[in-house]
Coordinates of C-alpha atoms in Angstrom, one line a residue:
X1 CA 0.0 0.0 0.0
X2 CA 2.7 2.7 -1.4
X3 CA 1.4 6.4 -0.9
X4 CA 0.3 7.7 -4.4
X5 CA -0.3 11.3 -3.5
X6 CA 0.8 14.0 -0.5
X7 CA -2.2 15.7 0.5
X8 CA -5.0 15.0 1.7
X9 CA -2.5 15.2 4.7
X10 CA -3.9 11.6 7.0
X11 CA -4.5 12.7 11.3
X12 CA -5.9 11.3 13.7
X13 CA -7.7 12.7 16.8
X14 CA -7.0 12.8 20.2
X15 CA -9.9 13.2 21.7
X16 CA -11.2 9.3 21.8
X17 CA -9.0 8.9 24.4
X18 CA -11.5 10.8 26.7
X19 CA -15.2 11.0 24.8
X20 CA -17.4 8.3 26.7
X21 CA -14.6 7.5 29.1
X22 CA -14.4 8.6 32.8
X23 CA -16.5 8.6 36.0
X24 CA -19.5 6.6 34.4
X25 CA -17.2 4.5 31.7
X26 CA -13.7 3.3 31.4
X27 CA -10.6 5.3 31.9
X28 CA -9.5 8.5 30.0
X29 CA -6.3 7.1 27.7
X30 CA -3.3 10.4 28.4
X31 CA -2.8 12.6 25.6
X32 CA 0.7 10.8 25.7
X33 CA -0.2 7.2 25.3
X34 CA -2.8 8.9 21.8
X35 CA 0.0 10.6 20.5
X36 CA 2.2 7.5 21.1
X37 CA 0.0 4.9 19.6
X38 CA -0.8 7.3 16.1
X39 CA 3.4 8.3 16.1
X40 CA 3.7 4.5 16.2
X41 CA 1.3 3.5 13.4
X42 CA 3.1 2.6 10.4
X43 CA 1.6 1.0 7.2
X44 CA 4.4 0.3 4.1
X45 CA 6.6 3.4 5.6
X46 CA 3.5 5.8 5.7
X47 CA 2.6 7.1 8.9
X48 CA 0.3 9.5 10.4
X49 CA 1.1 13.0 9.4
X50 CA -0.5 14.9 12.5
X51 CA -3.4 15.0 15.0
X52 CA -6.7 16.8 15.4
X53 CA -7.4 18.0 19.0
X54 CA -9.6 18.3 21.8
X55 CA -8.8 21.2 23.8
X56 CA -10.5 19.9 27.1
X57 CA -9.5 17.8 30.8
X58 CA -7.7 16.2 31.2
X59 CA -6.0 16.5 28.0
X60 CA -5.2 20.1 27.9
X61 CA -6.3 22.7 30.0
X62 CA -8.2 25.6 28.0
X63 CA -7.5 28.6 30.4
X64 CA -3.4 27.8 29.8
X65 CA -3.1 30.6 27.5
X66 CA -0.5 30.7 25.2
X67 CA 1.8 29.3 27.6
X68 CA -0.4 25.9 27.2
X69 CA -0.2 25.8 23.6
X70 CA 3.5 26.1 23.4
X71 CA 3.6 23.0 26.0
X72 CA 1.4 21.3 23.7
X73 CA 3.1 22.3 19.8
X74 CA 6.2 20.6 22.3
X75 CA 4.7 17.5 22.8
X76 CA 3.1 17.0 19.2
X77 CA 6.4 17.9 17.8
X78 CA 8.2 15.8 19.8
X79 CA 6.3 12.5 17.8
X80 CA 7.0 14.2 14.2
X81 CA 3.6 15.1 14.2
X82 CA 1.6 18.3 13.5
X83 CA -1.7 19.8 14.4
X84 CA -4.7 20.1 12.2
X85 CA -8.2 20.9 13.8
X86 CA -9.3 21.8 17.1
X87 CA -12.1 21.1 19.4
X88 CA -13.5 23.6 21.6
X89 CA -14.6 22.7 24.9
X90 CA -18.5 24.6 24.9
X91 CA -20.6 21.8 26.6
X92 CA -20.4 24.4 29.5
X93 CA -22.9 26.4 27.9
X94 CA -25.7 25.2 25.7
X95 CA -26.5 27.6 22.8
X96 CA -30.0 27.3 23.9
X97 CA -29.2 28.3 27.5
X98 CA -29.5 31.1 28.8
X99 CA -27.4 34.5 28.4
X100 CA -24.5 33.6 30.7
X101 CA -24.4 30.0 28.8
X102 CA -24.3 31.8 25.5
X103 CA -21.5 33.9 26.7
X104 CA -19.7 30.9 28.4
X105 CA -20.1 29.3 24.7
X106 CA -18.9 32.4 23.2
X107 CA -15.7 32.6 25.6
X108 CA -15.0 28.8 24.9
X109 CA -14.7 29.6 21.3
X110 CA -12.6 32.7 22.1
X111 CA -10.0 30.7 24.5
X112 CA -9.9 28.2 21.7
X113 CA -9.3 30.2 18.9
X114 CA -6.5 32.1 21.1
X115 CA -4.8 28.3 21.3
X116 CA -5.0 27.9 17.7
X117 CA -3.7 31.0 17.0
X118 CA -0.6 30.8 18.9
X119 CA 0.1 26.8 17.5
X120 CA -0.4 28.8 13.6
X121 CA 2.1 31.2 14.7
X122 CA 4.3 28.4 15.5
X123 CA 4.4 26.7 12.2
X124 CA 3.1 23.4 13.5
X125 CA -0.5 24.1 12.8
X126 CA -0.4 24.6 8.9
X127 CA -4.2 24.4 8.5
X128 CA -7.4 23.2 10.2
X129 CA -10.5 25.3 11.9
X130 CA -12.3 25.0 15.4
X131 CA -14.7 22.5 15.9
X132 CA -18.3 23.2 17.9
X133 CA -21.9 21.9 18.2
X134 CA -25.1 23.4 19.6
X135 CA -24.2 21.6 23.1
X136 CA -28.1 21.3 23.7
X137 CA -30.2 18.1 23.8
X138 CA -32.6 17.6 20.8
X139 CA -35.2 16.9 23.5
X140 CA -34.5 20.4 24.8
X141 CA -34.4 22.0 21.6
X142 CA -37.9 20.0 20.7
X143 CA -39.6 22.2 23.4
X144 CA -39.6 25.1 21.3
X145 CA -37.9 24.5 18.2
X146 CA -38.5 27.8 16.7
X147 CA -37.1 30.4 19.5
X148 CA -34.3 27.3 20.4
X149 CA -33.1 27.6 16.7
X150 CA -32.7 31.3 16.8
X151 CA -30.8 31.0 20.1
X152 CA -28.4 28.5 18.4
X153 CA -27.9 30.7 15.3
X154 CA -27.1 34.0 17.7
X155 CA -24.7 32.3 19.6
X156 CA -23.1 30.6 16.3
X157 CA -22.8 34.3 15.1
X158 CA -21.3 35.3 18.3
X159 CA -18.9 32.8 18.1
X160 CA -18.0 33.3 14.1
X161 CA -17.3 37.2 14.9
X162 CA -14.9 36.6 17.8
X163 CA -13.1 33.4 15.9
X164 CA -12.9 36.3 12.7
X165 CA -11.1 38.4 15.2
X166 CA -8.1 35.1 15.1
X167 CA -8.5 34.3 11.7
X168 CA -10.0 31.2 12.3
X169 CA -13.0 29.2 10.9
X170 CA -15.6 27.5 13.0
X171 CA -17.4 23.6 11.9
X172 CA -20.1 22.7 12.9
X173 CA -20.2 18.6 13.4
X174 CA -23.5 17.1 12.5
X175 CA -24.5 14.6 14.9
X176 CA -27.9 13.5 16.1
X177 CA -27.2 14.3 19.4
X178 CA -27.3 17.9 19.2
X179 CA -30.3 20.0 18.9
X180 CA -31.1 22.4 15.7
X181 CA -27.8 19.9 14.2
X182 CA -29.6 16.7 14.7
X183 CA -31.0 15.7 10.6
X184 CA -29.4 17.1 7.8
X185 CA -32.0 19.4 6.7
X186 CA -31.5 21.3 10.4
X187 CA -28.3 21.3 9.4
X188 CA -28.3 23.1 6.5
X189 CA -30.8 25.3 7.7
X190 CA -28.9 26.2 10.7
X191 CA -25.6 27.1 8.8
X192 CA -27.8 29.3 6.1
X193 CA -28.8 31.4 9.2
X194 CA -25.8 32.1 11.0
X195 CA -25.0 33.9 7.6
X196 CA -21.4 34.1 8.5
X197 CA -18.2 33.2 6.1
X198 CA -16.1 32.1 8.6
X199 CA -18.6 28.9 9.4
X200 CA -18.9 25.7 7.8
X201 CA -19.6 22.1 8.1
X202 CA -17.5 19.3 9.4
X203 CA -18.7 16.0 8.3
X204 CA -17.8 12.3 10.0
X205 CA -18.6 9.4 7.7
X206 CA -20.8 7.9 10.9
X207 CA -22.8 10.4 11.5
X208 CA -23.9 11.6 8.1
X209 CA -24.8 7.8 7.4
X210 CA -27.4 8.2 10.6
X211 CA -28.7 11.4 8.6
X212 CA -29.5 9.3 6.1
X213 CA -31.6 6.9 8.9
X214 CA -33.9 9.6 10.0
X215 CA -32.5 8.9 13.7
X216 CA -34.4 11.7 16.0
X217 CA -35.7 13.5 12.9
X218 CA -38.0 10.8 10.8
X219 CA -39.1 13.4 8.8
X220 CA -36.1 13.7 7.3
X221 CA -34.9 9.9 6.8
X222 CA -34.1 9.2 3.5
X223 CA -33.5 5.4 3.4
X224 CA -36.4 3.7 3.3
X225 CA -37.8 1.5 6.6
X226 CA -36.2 -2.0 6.1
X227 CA -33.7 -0.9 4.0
X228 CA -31.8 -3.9 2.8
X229 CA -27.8 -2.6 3.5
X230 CA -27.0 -5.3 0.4
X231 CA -28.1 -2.7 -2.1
X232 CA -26.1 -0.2 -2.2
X233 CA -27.2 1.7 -4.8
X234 CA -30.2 2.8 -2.6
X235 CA -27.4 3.6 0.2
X236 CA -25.2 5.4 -2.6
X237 CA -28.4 7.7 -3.6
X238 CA -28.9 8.6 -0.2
X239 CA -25.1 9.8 0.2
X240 CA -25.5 11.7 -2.9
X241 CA -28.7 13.7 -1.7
X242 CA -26.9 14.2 1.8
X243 CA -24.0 15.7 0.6
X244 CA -25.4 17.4 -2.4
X245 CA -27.3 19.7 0.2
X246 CA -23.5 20.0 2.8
X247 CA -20.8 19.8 1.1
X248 CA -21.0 23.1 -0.4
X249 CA -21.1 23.7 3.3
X250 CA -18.0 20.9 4.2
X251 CA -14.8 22.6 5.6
X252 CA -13.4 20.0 7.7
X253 CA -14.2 15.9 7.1
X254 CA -13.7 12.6 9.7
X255 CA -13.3 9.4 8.1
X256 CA -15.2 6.5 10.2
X257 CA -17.3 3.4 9.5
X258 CA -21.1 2.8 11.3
X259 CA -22.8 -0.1 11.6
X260 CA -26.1 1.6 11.0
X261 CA -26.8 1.6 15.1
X262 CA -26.4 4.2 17.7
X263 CA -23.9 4.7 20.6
X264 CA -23.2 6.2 23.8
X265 CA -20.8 5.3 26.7
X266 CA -20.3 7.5 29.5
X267 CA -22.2 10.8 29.7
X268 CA -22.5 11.1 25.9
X269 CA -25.0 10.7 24.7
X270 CA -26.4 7.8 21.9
X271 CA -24.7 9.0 18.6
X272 CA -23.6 7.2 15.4
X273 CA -21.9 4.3 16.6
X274 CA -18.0 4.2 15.3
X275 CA -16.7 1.2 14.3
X276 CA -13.2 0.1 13.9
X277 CA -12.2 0.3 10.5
X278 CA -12.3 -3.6 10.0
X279 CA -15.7 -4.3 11.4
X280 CA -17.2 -6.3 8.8
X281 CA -21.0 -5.0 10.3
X282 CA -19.6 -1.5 8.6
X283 CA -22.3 -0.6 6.4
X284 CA -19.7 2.0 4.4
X285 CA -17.4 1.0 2.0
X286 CA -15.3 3.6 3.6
X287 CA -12.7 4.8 0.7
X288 CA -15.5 4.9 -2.1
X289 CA -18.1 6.8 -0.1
X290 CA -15.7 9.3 1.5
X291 CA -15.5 10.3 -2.0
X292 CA -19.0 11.8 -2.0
X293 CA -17.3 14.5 0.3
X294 CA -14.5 15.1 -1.6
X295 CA -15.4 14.7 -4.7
X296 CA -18.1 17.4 -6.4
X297 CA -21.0 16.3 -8.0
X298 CA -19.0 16.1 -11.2
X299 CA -16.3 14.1 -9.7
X300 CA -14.0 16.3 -9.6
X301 CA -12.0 16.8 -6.7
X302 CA -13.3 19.7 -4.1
X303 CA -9.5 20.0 -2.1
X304 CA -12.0 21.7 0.4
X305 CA -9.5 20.9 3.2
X306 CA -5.8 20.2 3.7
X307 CA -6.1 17.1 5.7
X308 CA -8.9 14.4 6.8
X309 CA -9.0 12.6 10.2
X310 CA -9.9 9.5 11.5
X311 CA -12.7 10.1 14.7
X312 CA -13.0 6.6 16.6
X313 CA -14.8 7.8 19.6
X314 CA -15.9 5.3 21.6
X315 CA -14.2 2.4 21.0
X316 CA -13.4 0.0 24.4
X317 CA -9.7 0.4 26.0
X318 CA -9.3 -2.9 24.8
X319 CA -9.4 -1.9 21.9
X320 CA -7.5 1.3 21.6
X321 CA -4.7 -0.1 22.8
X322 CA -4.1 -2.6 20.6
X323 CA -0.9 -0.8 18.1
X324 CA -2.8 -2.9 15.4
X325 CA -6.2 -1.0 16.0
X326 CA -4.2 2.0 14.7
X327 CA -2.5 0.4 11.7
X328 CA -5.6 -1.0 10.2
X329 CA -7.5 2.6 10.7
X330 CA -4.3 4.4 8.4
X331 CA -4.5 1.5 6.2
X332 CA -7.8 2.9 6.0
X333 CA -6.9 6.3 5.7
X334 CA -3.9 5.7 3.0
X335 CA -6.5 3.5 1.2
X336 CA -9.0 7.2 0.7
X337 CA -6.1 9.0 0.1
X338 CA -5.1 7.1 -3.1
X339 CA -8.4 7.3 -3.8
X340 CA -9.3 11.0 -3.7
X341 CA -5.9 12.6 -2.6
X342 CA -3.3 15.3 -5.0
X343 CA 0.0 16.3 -4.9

């Protein structure tokens, strides 16, 4: 499996090593054994070119300052590794909350686009933008969709006119977890009213595939009830209307496989369920359908984004550290590269 082309540049993130760990789950993995494991990972002399990063405990500590982010541009560096994207720590504050959430929202955003700032200025983030969601329940949302939305979309502007401030770019991940984000058709309509430039999408493979399923938005489902996963031309339709209507949207892209089911360990809660790269109840055939993303609707290739990233959130401890677990998901990853990648 020789590498064919130089960019799509291949990360992968961090943060598994505390999503759906902790108190009420298994133990958080140390930013040093995730950097270890993905510097380690090595598939016919290709490797890992960098990681995406959640800028929460006990991984990093977002009120470090610049101080912090020169500790952390240390320890990346120190594995050959850069850093891509970043994940701002806003559960603190639901966009639907009230005024002090919004502004603790606002101020999570601002802290982490002062971190990515500094690691730009550093030379060892070359690219990447700041990751957020709503951080409200759909269920909460549900009790009054139309004044909830609005609440989202101000506090998304908020956010986008502070992260302009640091030249930075803010994605919104779709996942059916989060409320006015929760079906693609929220989606797009959310983004379309926050109006702003500096906002975009960020799509994972596993939970655009649960768009497609109608899960906590039927109305929206585009697979049919019963679908049977052996045809996938149905399943390939349904990609194509998905990301038709967000990837003109799509700034920032996860590759991950699904199963079709959701999942939630700890305090997160059920979301499309991420499955190992070689889980042969994946219903994606991961390389061709991450070219939906990155490919246009002529096939031609979008270039969108610098670098893609494997998200396994999730996954047991037994699993994550196994070195193995981590070569088959960049086999994965050098496998879309050839695929879709340029030099």
């Amino acid at each position: 499996m020789t590498q064919i082309h130089h960019y799509p540049k291949l990360h992968n993130a961090t943060w598994p090593g505390i999503v759906g760990k902790g108190p009420d789950s298994e133990p958080v993995i140390s930013l040093d054994q995730m950097l270890e494991m993905t510097a380690a990972a090595e598939v016919d002399g290709v490797k890992f070119d960098g990681v995406d990063v959640g800028l929460f405990d006990p991984h990093f500590d977002i009120n470090s300052g610049k101080e912090g982010a020169k500790r952390l541009a240390e320890k990346v560096a120190a594995h050959g590794l850069e850093i891509g994207s970043l994940v701002a720590p806003i559960w603190g504050g639901p966009a639907i909350g009230s005024k002090a959430d919004q502004d603790t929202f606002v101020d999570m955003v601002k802290k982490s686009c002062e971190i990515g700032q500094t690691l730009r200025e550093m030379g060892i983030r070359p690219n990447g933008i700041v990751r957020i969601d709503s951080a409200s329940g759909v269920s909460d949302w549900a009790k009054d969709p139309v004044a909830n939305s609005k609440k989202i979309v101000e506090t998304f502007q908020r956010a986008c006119d502070v992260a302009a401030d640091y030249g930075e770019s803010l994605a919104a991940e779709g996942e059916i977890c989060w409320g006015g984000m929760h079906s693609w058709r929220h989606m797009v309509a959310t983004l379309e009213a926050v109006g702003r430039k500096n906002i975009g999408f960020q799509a994972d493979m596993s939970h655009t595939l649960l768009y497609t399923m109608g899960y906590n938005a039927p109305e929206d489902r585009i697979l049919p009830e019963g679908y049977d996963w052996s045809d996938r031309e149905v399943l390939k339709d349904a990609l194509r209307q998905i990301t038709a209507a967000l990837r003109p949207w799509t700034i920032d892209f996860h590759v991950a496989q699904n199963d079709g089911t959701v999942h939630g360990t700890g305090s997160h809660d059920k979301t499309g369920r991420h499955c190992q790269a070689t889980d042969p109840n994946g219903k994606l055939v991961v390389a061709e359908d991450a070219g939906f993303w990155l490919r246009d609707e002529k096939g031609e290739l979008t270039k969108a984004f610098k670098h893609i990233c494997w998200d396994g959130c999730m996954f047991s401890n037994e699993v994550m550290l196994q070195q193995k677990t981590w070569n088959d998901i960049l086999a994965t990853m050098i496998k879309v590269r050839n695929a879709h990648g340029w030099s």
